[in-house]
Coordinates of C-alpha atoms in Angstrom, one line a residue:
X1 CA 93.7 -114.0 92.3
X2 CA 91.5 -112.0 90.0
X3 CA 87.7 -112.4 89.7
X4 CA 86.0 -113.3 86.6
X5 CA 86.1 -110.8 84.0
X6 CA 82.8 -109.2 83.0
X7 CA 81.8 -109.7 79.2
X8 CA 81.5 -106.0 78.8
X9 CA 85.3 -105.3 79.3
X10 CA 87.5 -104.2 76.4
X11 CA 90.7 -103.4 75.9
X12 CA 91.7 -99.7 76.6
X13 CA 93.9 -99.5 73.4
X14 CA 92.3 -101.3 70.6
X15 CA 88.8 -102.5 72.1
X16 CA 89.3 -105.9 71.7
X17 CA 87.1 -108.0 73.8
X18 CA 87.8 -110.0 77.0
X19 CA 91.4 -108.4 78.0
X20 CA 93.4 -110.5 80.2
X21 CA 96.4 -108.0 81.4
X22 CA 96.3 -105.0 83.4
X23 CA 98.7 -101.9 83.2
X24 CA 98.8 -101.2 86.8
X25 CA 100.3 -97.7 86.6
X26 CA 98.1 -96.7 83.7
X27 CA 94.8 -98.1 85.5
X28 CA 93.7 -99.9 82.5
X29 CA 93.0 -103.4 81.1
X30 CA 94.4 -104.4 77.9
X31 CA 94.4 -107.4 75.3
X32 CA 97.5 -109.9 74.2
X33 CA 98.5 -107.9 71.4
X34 CA 98.2 -104.5 72.9
X35 CA 100.2 -106.1 76.1
X36 CA 103.1 -107.2 74.0
X37 CA 103.7 -103.6 72.9
X38 CA 103.1 -102.3 76.5
X39 CA 106.2 -104.9 77.6
X40 CA 108.6 -103.8 74.8
X41 CA 108.1 -100.1 76.3
X42 CA 109.4 -101.2 79.9
X43 CA 108.1 -100.9 83.1
X44 CA 108.7 -97.4 83.5
X45 CA 106.3 -96.6 81.0
X46 CA 103.6 -99.6 81.6
X47 CA 103.8 -102.5 84.5
X48 CA 102.0 -105.2 83.1
X49 CA 100.6 -108.2 85.0
X50 CA 97.9 -110.9 83.9
X51 CA 94.7 -110.9 85.5
X52 CA 94.3 -114.7 86.0
X53 CA 97.6 -116.1 85.9
X54 CA 99.5 -113.7 88.4
X55 CA 99.2 -113.6 92.2
X56 CA 97.6 -110.1 93.1
X57 CA 97.4 -108.4 96.3
X58 CA 93.4 -108.0 96.5
X59 CA 93.7 -104.2 97.0
X60 CA 95.9 -103.6 94.1
X61 CA 93.9 -105.3 91.8
X62 CA 90.7 -103.6 93.2
X63 CA 92.6 -100.1 92.7
X64 CA 93.2 -101.1 89.0
X65 CA 89.7 -102.3 88.2
X66 CA 88.2 -99.1 90.1
X67 CA 90.3 -97.0 87.9
X68 CA 89.4 -99.1 84.7
X69 CA 85.5 -98.8 85.7
X70 CA 85.6 -94.9 86.4
X71 CA 87.0 -94.3 83.0
X72 CA 90.9 -93.5 83.8
X73 CA 91.5 -94.3 80.3
X74 CA 90.1 -91.1 79.2
X75 CA 93.1 -89.4 81.0
X76 CA 95.4 -91.0 78.6
X77 CA 93.0 -90.5 75.5
X78 CA 91.8 -87.0 76.5
X79 CA 92.3 -85.0 73.0
X80 CA 90.8 -88.3 71.1
X81 CA 87.4 -87.6 72.8
X82 CA 87.7 -84.0 71.2
X83 CA 85.4 -84.1 68.0
X84 CA 87.8 -82.2 66.3
X85 CA 90.5 -85.3 66.5
X86 CA 87.9 -87.2 64.0
X87 CA 87.9 -84.4 61.8
X88 CA 91.7 -84.6 61.7
X89 CA 92.0 -88.0 61.2
X90 CA 93.3 -89.2 64.7
X91 CA 91.8 -92.2 66.1
X92 CA 92.8 -95.1 68.4
X93 CA 93.6 -98.1 67.2
X94 CA 90.7 -101.2 66.7
X95 CA 90.8 -104.7 67.0
X96 CA 91.5 -105.6 63.2
X97 CA 94.8 -103.1 63.1
X98 CA 98.2 -104.9 62.8
X99 CA 100.3 -104.8 65.8
X100 CA 103.1 -103.5 63.9
X101 CA 102.9 -100.8 62.9
X102 CA 99.6 -99.7 63.9
X103 CA 98.7 -100.6 67.5
X104 CA 102.4 -100.2 68.2
X105 CA 102.4 -96.3 67.2
X106 CA 99.4 -95.8 68.5
X107 CA 100.5 -97.1 72.1
X108 CA 103.8 -95.4 72.0
X109 CA 102.1 -92.2 71.1
X110 CA 99.4 -92.5 73.9
X111 CA 101.9 -93.6 77.0
X112 CA 105.6 -92.7 76.2
X113 CA 105.2 -89.7 74.3
X114 CA 101.4 -88.8 76.3
X115 CA 100.4 -86.9 72.8
X116 CA 96.8 -87.3 73.9
X117 CA 96.6 -86.1 77.7
X118 CA 95.3 -83.0 78.8
X119 CA 97.6 -80.1 78.4
X120 CA 98.2 -77.5 81.2
X121 CA 98.6 -73.9 80.2
X122 CA 102.4 -73.0 79.6
X123 CA 103.8 -71.4 82.5
X124 CA 107.3 -69.9 83.1
X125 CA 108.3 -71.6 86.3
X126 CA 107.4 -75.5 85.8
X127 CA 108.3 -76.2 89.3
X128 CA 105.5 -73.9 90.7
X129 CA 103.1 -75.9 88.7
X130 CA 104.5 -79.2 89.9
X131 CA 104.1 -77.9 93.3
X132 CA 100.6 -76.8 92.8
X133 CA 99.7 -80.1 91.3
X134 CA 101.3 -81.9 94.4
X135 CA 99.1 -80.0 96.6
X136 CA 96.0 -80.9 95.1
X137 CA 97.1 -84.4 95.0
X138 CA 97.9 -84.0 98.8
X139 CA 94.2 -82.8 99.4
X140 CA 92.6 -85.1 97.1
X141 CA 93.9 -88.5 98.6
X142 CA 91.6 -88.1 101.9
X143 CA 88.8 -88.9 99.4
X144 CA 87.8 -92.2 97.3
X145 CA 88.3 -90.3 94.1
X146 CA 91.4 -92.3 92.3
X147 CA 90.7 -90.8 88.9
X148 CA 91.3 -87.4 90.2
X149 CA 94.3 -88.4 91.8
X150 CA 95.7 -90.6 88.7
X151 CA 95.2 -87.6 86.5
X152 CA 96.9 -85.2 88.6
X153 CA 99.9 -87.8 88.9
X154 CA 99.5 -87.9 85.0
X155 CA 100.1 -84.1 84.7
X156 CA 103.4 -84.4 87.1
X157 CA 102.1 -84.3 90.5
X158 CA 104.7 -85.9 92.8
X159 CA 103.8 -88.9 95.2
X160 CA 106.2 -88.1 97.7
X161 CA 105.3 -84.7 97.9
X162 CA 106.3 -83.2 101.4
X163 CA 103.6 -80.4 102.4
X164 CA 105.7 -77.4 103.8
X165 CA 102.9 -76.3 105.8
X166 CA 101.2 -79.4 106.7
X167 CA 104.5 -81.4 107.5
X168 CA 103.4 -84.6 105.9
X169 CA 103.3 -86.6 102.6
X170 CA 100.0 -87.5 100.4
X171 CA 100.6 -91.2 101.8
X172 CA 100.2 -89.8 105.5
X173 CA 97.3 -88.5 104.6
X174 CA 95.6 -91.3 102.8
X175 CA 96.7 -93.6 105.7
X176 CA 95.1 -91.6 108.4
X177 CA 91.6 -91.5 106.2
X178 CA 91.8 -95.0 105.9
X179 CA 92.0 -94.8 102.2
X180 CA 93.5 -98.0 100.9
X181 CA 93.2 -97.8 97.2
X182 CA 94.5 -94.0 97.1
X183 CA 97.4 -95.5 99.2
X184 CA 98.1 -98.6 96.3
X185 CA 97.6 -95.6 93.6
X186 CA 100.8 -93.4 95.5
X187 CA 103.0 -96.4 96.3
X188 CA 102.7 -97.8 92.3
X189 CA 103.9 -94.0 91.7
X190 CA 106.9 -94.1 94.0
X191 CA 105.3 -93.2 97.6
X192 CA 107.6 -94.4 100.3
X193 CA 105.4 -96.1 103.3
X194 CA 108.9 -95.3 105.4
X195 CA 108.7 -91.8 105.3
X196 CA 108.3 -89.8 108.4
X197 CA 106.4 -86.4 109.1
X198 CA 107.1 -83.6 110.8
X199 CA 106.3 -85.4 114.2
X200 CA 108.3 -88.7 113.3
X201 CA 105.6 -90.7 112.2
X202 CA 105.1 -92.7 109.3
X203 CA 102.0 -93.6 107.3
X204 CA 102.3 -97.0 108.8
X205 CA 101.8 -95.4 112.4
X206 CA 98.8 -93.4 111.1
X207 CA 97.1 -96.3 109.7
X208 CA 97.5 -98.4 113.0
X209 CA 96.2 -95.3 115.0
X210 CA 93.3 -94.7 113.1
X211 CA 92.4 -98.6 113.4
X212 CA 93.1 -99.4 110.0
X213 CA 94.9 -102.7 110.6
X214 CA 94.7 -104.5 107.4
X215 CA 96.0 -100.9 105.6
X216 CA 98.8 -101.0 108.1
X217 CA 99.7 -104.5 107.2
X218 CA 99.5 -103.5 103.4
X219 CA 101.8 -100.6 103.9
X220 CA 104.5 -102.6 105.4
X221 CA 104.3 -105.2 102.7
X222 CA 104.4 -102.4 100.2
X223 CA 107.8 -100.9 102.2
X224 CA 109.3 -104.4 101.9
X225 CA 107.9 -105.2 98.4
X226 CA 111.3 -105.3 96.7
X227 CA 112.8 -107.8 98.8
X228 CA 109.6 -109.6 99.1
X229 CA 109.3 -110.0 95.3
X230 CA 113.1 -111.5 95.1
X231 CA 112.9 -113.9 97.7
X232 CA 109.2 -115.2 96.2
X233 CA 111.1 -115.4 92.9
X234 CA 113.4 -117.8 94.1
X235 CA 111.5 -119.9 96.7
X236 CA 108.0 -119.2 96.6
X237 CA 107.6 -117.8 100.3
X238 CA 107.4 -114.2 101.6
X239 CA 108.6 -113.5 105.2
X240 CA 105.9 -113.0 107.9
X241 CA 106.1 -109.4 108.5
X242 CA 103.0 -109.7 111.3
X243 CA 105.5 -111.7 113.3
X244 CA 108.4 -109.0 112.6
X245 CA 110.5 -111.1 110.2
X246 CA 111.1 -108.9 107.4
X247 CA 113.6 -111.0 105.1
X248 CA 113.7 -114.4 103.6
X249 CA 117.1 -115.1 102.3
X250 CA 117.4 -118.5 100.4
X251 CA 120.8 -120.0 99.7
X252 CA 122.3 -122.3 97.3
X253 CA 121.7 -125.7 98.1
X254 CA 125.3 -126.9 97.7
X255 CA 127.3 -124.1 99.7
X256 CA 130.7 -125.3 98.2
X257 CA 129.4 -123.6 94.8
X258 CA 129.6 -120.2 96.6
X259 CA 133.1 -120.6 97.9
X260 CA 135.2 -119.8 94.8
X261 CA 137.3 -116.5 95.0
X262 CA 135.4 -114.8 92.4
X263 CA 132.1 -115.6 94.2
X264 CA 134.0 -114.0 97.3
X265 CA 135.0 -111.0 95.4
X266 CA 131.6 -110.3 93.8
X267 CA 129.9 -110.4 97.3
X268 CA 132.7 -107.8 98.6
X269 CA 132.2 -105.5 95.7
X270 CA 128.5 -105.6 96.1
X271 CA 128.9 -104.9 99.7
X272 CA 131.4 -102.1 99.2
X273 CA 128.6 -100.2 96.8
X274 CA 127.0 -97.1 98.2
X275 CA 123.9 -96.9 99.5
X276 CA 122.7 -95.2 96.6
X277 CA 124.1 -97.5 93.7
X278 CA 123.2 -100.7 96.0
X279 CA 119.6 -99.4 95.4
X280 CA 119.7 -98.8 92.0
X281 CA 121.3 -102.4 91.4
X282 CA 118.3 -103.8 93.5
X283 CA 115.7 -102.0 91.5
X284 CA 117.3 -103.1 88.5
X285 CA 117.2 -106.7 89.4
X286 CA 113.6 -106.2 90.7
X287 CA 112.7 -105.1 86.8
X288 CA 114.8 -108.3 85.6
X289 CA 112.9 -110.4 88.1
X290 CA 109.6 -109.0 86.8
X291 CA 110.6 -109.5 82.9
X292 CA 111.3 -113.1 83.6
X293 CA 108.3 -113.8 85.8
X294 CA 106.2 -112.1 83.1
X295 CA 107.6 -114.1 80.3
X296 CA 106.8 -117.2 82.2
X297 CA 103.2 -116.2 82.3
X298 CA 103.3 -115.2 78.5
X299 CA 104.7 -118.5 77.3
X300 CA 102.1 -120.3 79.3
X301 CA 99.2 -118.3 77.9
X302 CA 100.1 -117.9 74.2
X303 CA 99.9 -120.3 71.3
X304 CA 102.3 -121.4 69.0
X305 CA 101.7 -119.0 66.0
X306 CA 102.1 -115.9 68.7
X307 CA 105.5 -117.6 69.8
X308 CA 107.4 -117.8 66.5
X309 CA 106.7 -114.0 65.8
X310 CA 109.2 -111.4 66.8
X311 CA 106.6 -109.1 67.9
X312 CA 106.0 -110.5 71.4
X313 CA 109.5 -111.1 72.3
X314 CA 110.9 -108.7 75.3
X315 CA 114.4 -110.5 75.6
X316 CA 115.9 -107.9 77.8
X317 CA 115.2 -105.1 79.8
X318 CA 114.1 -102.1 77.8
X319 CA 116.1 -98.7 77.6
X320 CA 114.9 -96.0 80.4
X321 CA 115.8 -92.6 79.0
X322 CA 116.0 -91.5 82.4
X323 CA 118.7 -93.6 83.1
X324 CA 122.5 -93.4 81.9
X325 CA 123.7 -95.4 79.2
X326 CA 125.7 -97.5 81.3
X327 CA 123.2 -98.0 83.8
X328 CA 120.9 -99.3 80.6
X329 CA 123.6 -101.6 79.7
X330 CA 124.2 -103.2 82.8
X331 CA 120.4 -103.7 83.2
X332 CA 120.2 -105.5 79.6
X333 CA 123.2 -107.7 80.8
X334 CA 120.7 -109.0 83.5
X335 CA 119.4 -111.1 80.7
X336 CA 122.3 -113.1 80.0
X337 CA 122.7 -114.6 83.4
X338 CA 121.4 -118.3 83.5
X339 CA 119.2 -119.3 86.5
X340 CA 122.0 -120.1 88.4
X341 CA 123.9 -117.1 88.6
X342 CA 120.9 -115.0 88.7
X343 CA 119.7 -116.8 91.5
X344 CA 123.3 -116.1 93.3
X345 CA 123.0 -112.2 92.7
X346 CA 119.3 -112.3 93.8
X347 CA 120.6 -113.9 97.3
X348 CA 123.7 -111.7 97.8
X349 CA 121.4 -108.5 97.1
X350 CA 118.8 -110.0 99.7
X351 CA 121.6 -110.8 102.2
X352 CA 123.2 -107.3 101.8
X353 CA 119.9 -105.5 101.7
X354 CA 119.1 -107.1 105.3
X355 CA 122.4 -106.2 106.6
X356 CA 122.2 -102.6 105.5
X357 CA 118.5 -102.2 106.8
X358 CA 119.5 -103.4 110.2
X359 CA 122.6 -101.5 110.2
X360 CA 125.1 -104.5 110.9
X361 CA 128.8 -104.2 109.8
X362 CA 130.2 -106.4 107.4
X363 CA 130.2 -110.2 108.4
X364 CA 130.6 -113.3 106.9
X365 CA 127.8 -115.1 108.8
X366 CA 124.4 -115.9 107.6
X367 CA 121.6 -116.2 110.3
X368 CA 118.6 -117.9 109.8
X369 CA 119.4 -118.8 106.4
X370 CA 117.2 -121.2 104.6
X371 CA 118.2 -123.8 102.4
X372 CA 115.0 -124.0 100.1
X373 CA 117.0 -124.1 96.8
X374 CA 117.1 -128.0 97.1
X375 CA 119.1 -130.3 94.9
X376 CA 116.7 -132.0 92.4
X377 CA 117.9 -135.4 90.6
X378 CA 116.2 -135.0 87.6
X379 CA 117.7 -133.4 84.3
X380 CA 117.4 -129.3 84.3
X381 CA 116.0 -127.8 81.4
X382 CA 118.7 -127.1 78.5
X383 CA 116.8 -123.7 78.4
X384 CA 118.4 -122.3 81.4
X385 CA 122.1 -123.0 79.6
X386 CA 120.8 -122.4 75.8
X387 CA 119.0 -118.9 76.2
X388 CA 119.2 -116.8 73.1
X389 CA 121.7 -113.9 73.4
X390 CA 119.9 -110.9 73.7
X391 CA 119.9 -108.5 70.8
X392 CA 120.8 -105.3 72.8
X393 CA 119.4 -101.7 72.4
X394 CA 121.4 -98.9 71.2
X395 CA 123.2 -97.5 74.1
X396 CA 126.8 -96.2 74.7
X397 CA 129.8 -98.1 74.4
X398 CA 130.3 -101.4 76.5
X399 CA 132.5 -100.0 79.3
X400 CA 133.4 -101.5 82.7
X401 CA 131.0 -99.6 85.3
X402 CA 130.1 -99.8 89.1
X403 CA 126.7 -100.7 88.1
X404 CA 127.6 -103.4 85.6
X405 CA 127.6 -104.1 88.9
X406 CA 131.1 -105.5 89.4
X407 CA 129.2 -108.0 91.7
X408 CA 127.0 -109.0 88.7
X409 CA 129.9 -109.2 86.4
X410 CA 131.8 -111.5 89.0
X411 CA 129.0 -113.5 89.4
X412 CA 128.4 -114.2 85.7
X413 CA 131.9 -115.4 85.6
X414 CA 132.1 -117.4 88.3
X415 CA 130.0 -120.2 86.7
X416 CA 130.9 -119.4 82.9
X417 CA 132.9 -122.9 82.3
X418 CA 130.8 -124.9 84.7
X419 CA 128.6 -127.3 83.4
X420 CA 125.2 -126.6 85.6
X421 CA 123.7 -130.0 84.5
X422 CA 125.9 -131.8 86.8
X423 CA 125.3 -129.2 89.3
X424 CA 122.0 -129.0 91.8
X425 CA 118.9 -127.7 89.8
X426 CA 117.6 -124.4 91.8
X427 CA 114.0 -123.8 92.4
X428 CA 113.9 -121.2 89.5
X429 CA 115.3 -123.7 87.1
X430 CA 112.8 -126.6 88.1
X431 CA 109.9 -123.6 87.7
X432 CA 111.2 -123.2 84.3
X433 CA 110.8 -126.7 83.3
X434 CA 107.2 -126.6 85.1
X435 CA 106.3 -123.6 83.0
X436 CA 107.4 -125.0 79.7
X437 CA 105.1 -128.1 80.6
X438 CA 102.3 -125.4 81.2
X439 CA 103.0 -123.8 77.8
X440 CA 103.1 -127.2 76.0
X441 CA 99.6 -128.0 77.5
X442 CA 98.1 -124.8 76.6
X443 CA 99.2 -125.0 72.9
X444 CA 97.9 -128.9 72.6
X445 CA 94.6 -127.7 74.2
X446 CA 94.5 -124.6 71.4
X447 CA 95.6 -126.4 68.4
X448 CA 93.8 -129.7 68.8
X449 CA 90.8 -128.9 70.7
X450 CA 89.9 -132.3 71.8
X451 CA 89.4 -134.4 74.8
X452 CA 92.8 -136.2 75.2
X453 CA 94.9 -137.3 78.1
X454 CA 97.0 -134.4 78.2
X455 CA 99.5 -135.6 80.8
X456 CA 100.6 -138.7 79.0
X457 CA 100.8 -136.7 75.7
X458 CA 103.1 -134.5 77.3
X459 CA 105.4 -137.2 78.8
X460 CA 105.6 -138.6 75.5
X461 CA 106.4 -135.2 73.9
X462 CA 108.8 -134.5 76.6
X463 CA 110.5 -138.0 76.0
X464 CA 110.8 -137.2 72.3
X465 CA 112.0 -134.0 72.4
X466 CA 114.8 -135.0 75.0
X467 CA 115.7 -137.8 72.7
X468 CA 115.9 -135.6 69.5
X469 CA 117.9 -133.0 71.5
X470 CA 120.4 -135.5 72.7
X471 CA 120.4 -136.8 69.3
X472 CA 121.3 -133.4 67.7
X473 CA 123.7 -132.9 70.3
X474 CA 126.0 -136.3 69.5
X475 CA 127.2 -135.1 66.1
X476 CA 130.8 -133.5 65.9
X477 CA 130.2 -132.8 62.1
X478 CA 129.3 -129.7 60.7
X479 CA 125.8 -128.3 60.7
X480 CA 125.5 -129.2 56.9
X481 CA 125.8 -132.7 57.6
X482 CA 123.0 -133.5 60.1
X483 CA 123.2 -136.8 61.9
X484 CA 120.9 -139.5 60.9
X485 CA 117.8 -139.3 63.2
X486 CA 115.7 -142.4 64.6
X487 CA 112.2 -142.5 64.1
X488 CA 110.8 -142.3 67.8
X489 CA 108.9 -144.7 69.7
X490 CA 105.4 -144.7 68.4
X491 CA 102.8 -144.8 71.2
X492 CA 99.3 -145.5 71.3
X493 CA 96.1 -147.8 72.3
X494 CA 97.3 -151.4 71.6
X495 CA 100.9 -150.7 69.9
X496 CA 104.1 -151.5 70.7
X497 CA 106.6 -149.0 70.3
X498 CA 109.4 -149.7 67.6
X499 CA 112.6 -148.0 66.2
X500 CA 113.9 -148.1 62.5
X501 CA 116.7 -145.9 61.1
X502 CA 115.7 -143.3 58.4
X503 CA 118.6 -142.3 56.1
X504 CA 117.9 -138.4 55.3
X505 CA 118.3 -137.7 51.4
X506 CA 116.0 -134.6 51.5
X507 CA 116.1 -132.2 48.6
X508 CA 118.2 -129.0 49.1
X509 CA 120.7 -131.0 51.3
X510 CA 124.0 -129.2 51.6
X511 CA 126.8 -131.4 50.6
X512 CA 129.6 -131.9 52.8
X513 CA 132.8 -130.1 52.5
X514 CA 135.8 -131.7 54.3
X515 CA 138.5 -129.2 52.7
X516 CA 137.0 -125.8 53.9
X517 CA 138.6 -124.2 56.7
X518 CA 136.7 -122.8 59.5
X519 CA 135.4 -119.3 58.7
X520 CA 134.6 -116.5 61.2
X521 CA 132.9 -114.2 58.7
X522 CA 129.1 -114.0 58.6
X523 CA 126.4 -112.8 56.3
X524 CA 124.7 -109.4 56.6
X525 CA 122.2 -108.9 59.4
X526 CA 119.3 -107.9 56.7
X527 CA 119.8 -110.9 54.5
X528 CA 119.5 -113.2 57.7
X529 CA 116.6 -111.0 58.8
X530 CA 114.9 -111.6 55.3
X531 CA 115.5 -115.2 55.1
X532 CA 114.1 -115.5 58.9
X533 CA 110.9 -113.7 58.1
X534 CA 110.5 -116.0 54.8
X535 CA 110.8 -119.1 57.5
X536 CA 108.6 -117.5 60.1
X537 CA 105.8 -116.8 57.2
X538 CA 105.9 -120.3 56.2
X539 CA 105.8 -121.7 59.9
X540 CA 102.6 -119.7 60.6
X541 CA 101.0 -121.1 57.4
X542 CA 101.7 -124.6 58.9
X543 CA 100.5 -123.7 62.5
X544 CA 97.4 -122.4 60.9
X545 CA 96.9 -125.5 59.0
X546 CA 97.3 -127.5 62.5
X547 CA 94.9 -125.3 64.2
X548 CA 92.1 -125.9 61.5
X549 CA 93.1 -129.6 61.1
X550 CA 94.1 -129.3 57.5
X551 CA 96.6 -132.2 57.8
X552 CA 96.9 -132.5 54.0
X553 CA 98.6 -129.3 54.4
X554 CA 101.6 -130.2 56.4
X555 CA 103.7 -131.7 53.4
X556 CA 103.7 -128.7 51.2
X557 CA 104.2 -126.4 53.9
X558 CA 107.0 -128.6 55.2
X559 CA 108.5 -128.3 51.8
X560 CA 108.5 -124.5 51.5
X561 CA 109.9 -124.5 55.2
X562 CA 112.8 -126.8 54.2
X563 CA 113.6 -124.8 50.9
X564 CA 113.7 -121.6 53.1
X565 CA 116.1 -123.3 55.8
X566 CA 118.2 -124.7 52.9
X567 CA 118.5 -120.9 51.6
X568 CA 119.3 -119.4 55.0
X569 CA 121.9 -122.1 55.6
X570 CA 123.6 -121.4 52.5
X571 CA 124.3 -117.9 53.6
X572 CA 126.6 -119.0 56.3
X573 CA 130.4 -120.4 55.9
X574 CA 130.4 -124.1 55.2
X575 CA 132.5 -124.3 58.8
X576 CA 131.5 -121.3 60.8
X577 CA 134.4 -120.9 63.5
X578 CA 131.8 -120.0 66.1
X579 CA 130.4 -122.9 68.1
X580 CA 127.3 -121.1 68.7
X581 CA 126.7 -120.4 65.0
X582 CA 127.4 -124.2 64.2
X583 CA 125.0 -125.3 66.9
X584 CA 122.2 -123.0 65.7
X585 CA 122.6 -124.1 62.1
X586 CA 122.7 -127.9 63.2
X587 CA 119.5 -127.2 65.0
X588 CA 118.0 -125.4 62.0
X589 CA 118.5 -127.4 59.2
X590 CA 118.0 -131.1 61.6
X591 CA 114.9 -129.5 62.6
X592 CA 113.6 -128.9 59.0
X593 CA 114.6 -132.8 58.3
X594 CA 112.6 -134.1 61.4
X595 CA 109.5 -131.6 59.9
X596 CA 109.6 -133.2 56.6
X597 CA 109.6 -136.8 58.0
X598 CA 106.8 -136.1 60.5
X599 CA 104.5 -134.5 57.9
X600 CA 105.1 -137.4 55.4
X601 CA 103.5 -139.7 58.3
X602 CA 100.1 -137.8 57.6
X603 CA 100.0 -139.4 53.9
X604 CA 98.6 -142.9 55.0
X605 CA 95.7 -141.5 57.1
X606 CA 92.9 -142.4 54.9
X607 CA 94.3 -145.8 54.1
X608 CA 95.8 -146.5 57.8
X609 CA 93.4 -145.6 60.3
X610 CA 95.9 -146.4 63.0
X611 CA 98.1 -143.0 62.3
X612 CA 97.9 -140.9 65.6
X613 CA 97.4 -138.0 63.7
X614 CA 97.5 -135.9 67.3
X615 CA 101.0 -137.2 67.9
X616 CA 101.8 -136.4 64.7
X617 CA 100.7 -132.8 64.9
X618 CA 102.4 -132.4 68.6
X619 CA 105.8 -133.4 66.5
X620 CA 105.1 -131.0 64.0
X621 CA 104.5 -128.1 66.2
X622 CA 107.7 -128.8 68.1
X623 CA 110.0 -129.1 64.7
X624 CA 108.2 -125.9 63.7
X625 CA 109.2 -124.1 67.2
X626 CA 112.6 -125.6 67.2
X627 CA 113.2 -124.1 63.5
X628 CA 111.7 -120.6 64.6
X629 CA 114.2 -120.8 67.8
X630 CA 117.4 -121.6 65.9
X631 CA 116.2 -118.8 63.2
X632 CA 116.2 -116.2 65.8
X633 CA 119.4 -117.3 67.3
X634 CA 121.3 -116.7 64.1
X635 CA 119.4 -113.4 63.7
X636 CA 120.7 -112.6 67.1
X637 CA 124.0 -113.9 66.6
X638 CA 124.8 -112.0 63.3
X639 CA 123.1 -108.7 64.3
X640 CA 125.6 -108.6 67.6
X641 CA 128.7 -109.6 65.6
X642 CA 128.0 -107.3 62.9
X643 CA 127.7 -104.4 65.2
X644 CA 131.0 -105.2 67.0

């Protein structure tokens, strides 16, 4: 884990104090807001990791901190240091700048366009320049000067360059010299620890020969980083490389789930992929694992006011222009896999990676398989089933390809019609629930700023949210006729729980129209986005009031939100044909009604001291978040349908 940050550290992009994220391949530390932009660029531009809430290999963290402390940021801002830049009006972002467009535009220019890096003199043969840079890198890695090597890599030096005269790669040189941090940097830029030199030796061999045993062990870890990360994602364990165990292959707890013909066909197609296509698929799944894990950390470290904005959301893997359009489409579709489907794909990849690495023929047997995805009797989070449909970036047409991965496609199809709530809960699904609870705890701490029994309050909130969720799904009516909600059990010192019915007659409610036929038409994406922005703006105002304990602002804020929700719902047909649209609209309107009811509980605070304002605030926050989530779903659905 990361050591305590020094107060002098600032964000490399906007100079905000106390940055809590790192961009590994850029050698910098960044703040939350700038990190949200880095994430949207993709891992091929910036590989982000939280300094405190993500496990780190110690030497990798040391490498990043060394680069940061030795001015690696000046590599990416070289021309901005020129006085002429100030004269021309070019400047870096500041903490006060808005994320969009100010910080986002600066960060894209800095890392995506490399607008401020030092430019080499133009030469007719760029390959000669790259070769010269790579030779310089080859000789520089024997020293501890990390920033020099990062500068060379930023200019085009190749981490896997094979020196024709020396007969080896930069990683061989770094390993022989015991330069652990140089090895970490080279590995981040793609250096392969398994590459043999002209004598048939690998960097691992040279590290062991030189007595650098910790470096040798780390190089082995790097060699198996992809499969280690996939295994750790599912079961929280990595293989014991020291003992010669290089693979941990989890298996679904109920093996009967894997016996369908579709599952067998998917696995067969996966096994028939060429090594090249299999490696591409494995790398894409690795990136998706990184996206999902970073999402979980992001959720656990943000407050509600940032959650309801679209600036921080990375719903699928961003487009990598170096990949084909069909590969980018396949990568984006990975986000649509629910936890069970994605776990099955990961397990199949791990199994086949082991088979290919060991040179075994195709076989149905599984040796040394661990049953770590145990059945859990509790309900699993509806989030795994009710994921927002991602709004894909603009890439080519949706055609069948090997990379959509035949295997991946079949894996998804095999359980499309199954009810996962009746099946075993995987470790990943359990972690999703756990992360949601952690996120709730963080939000409460930030918004309430009082010393309360958080675990008790969380259980209460979870119980109430569960009841509300069940209640909202009971009605088979249209979204514009929300079910009659129940006032939930009130809890607190010396009070008994009670329930009583409340009949909703809020202003702006949508009248029922039983004669209307189902309609498949949807409003324009622009109209939906405009109404969503209005809803989001009002929600942010409500959450600010909650943070500042301005309870008297709850009711007027909720009324404005209710009006905005009613106007948005009115854009849609009275009886939408799409079940997904109906579900989202039902969540939107019922949450707005619930919000008004919760906010009205603040009225007797002065005259009735027994009111639990803290609990009310928690429910207000939950309602606001449900409204924001439903609005986002509707934006995604209309965008997708209108683009088809």
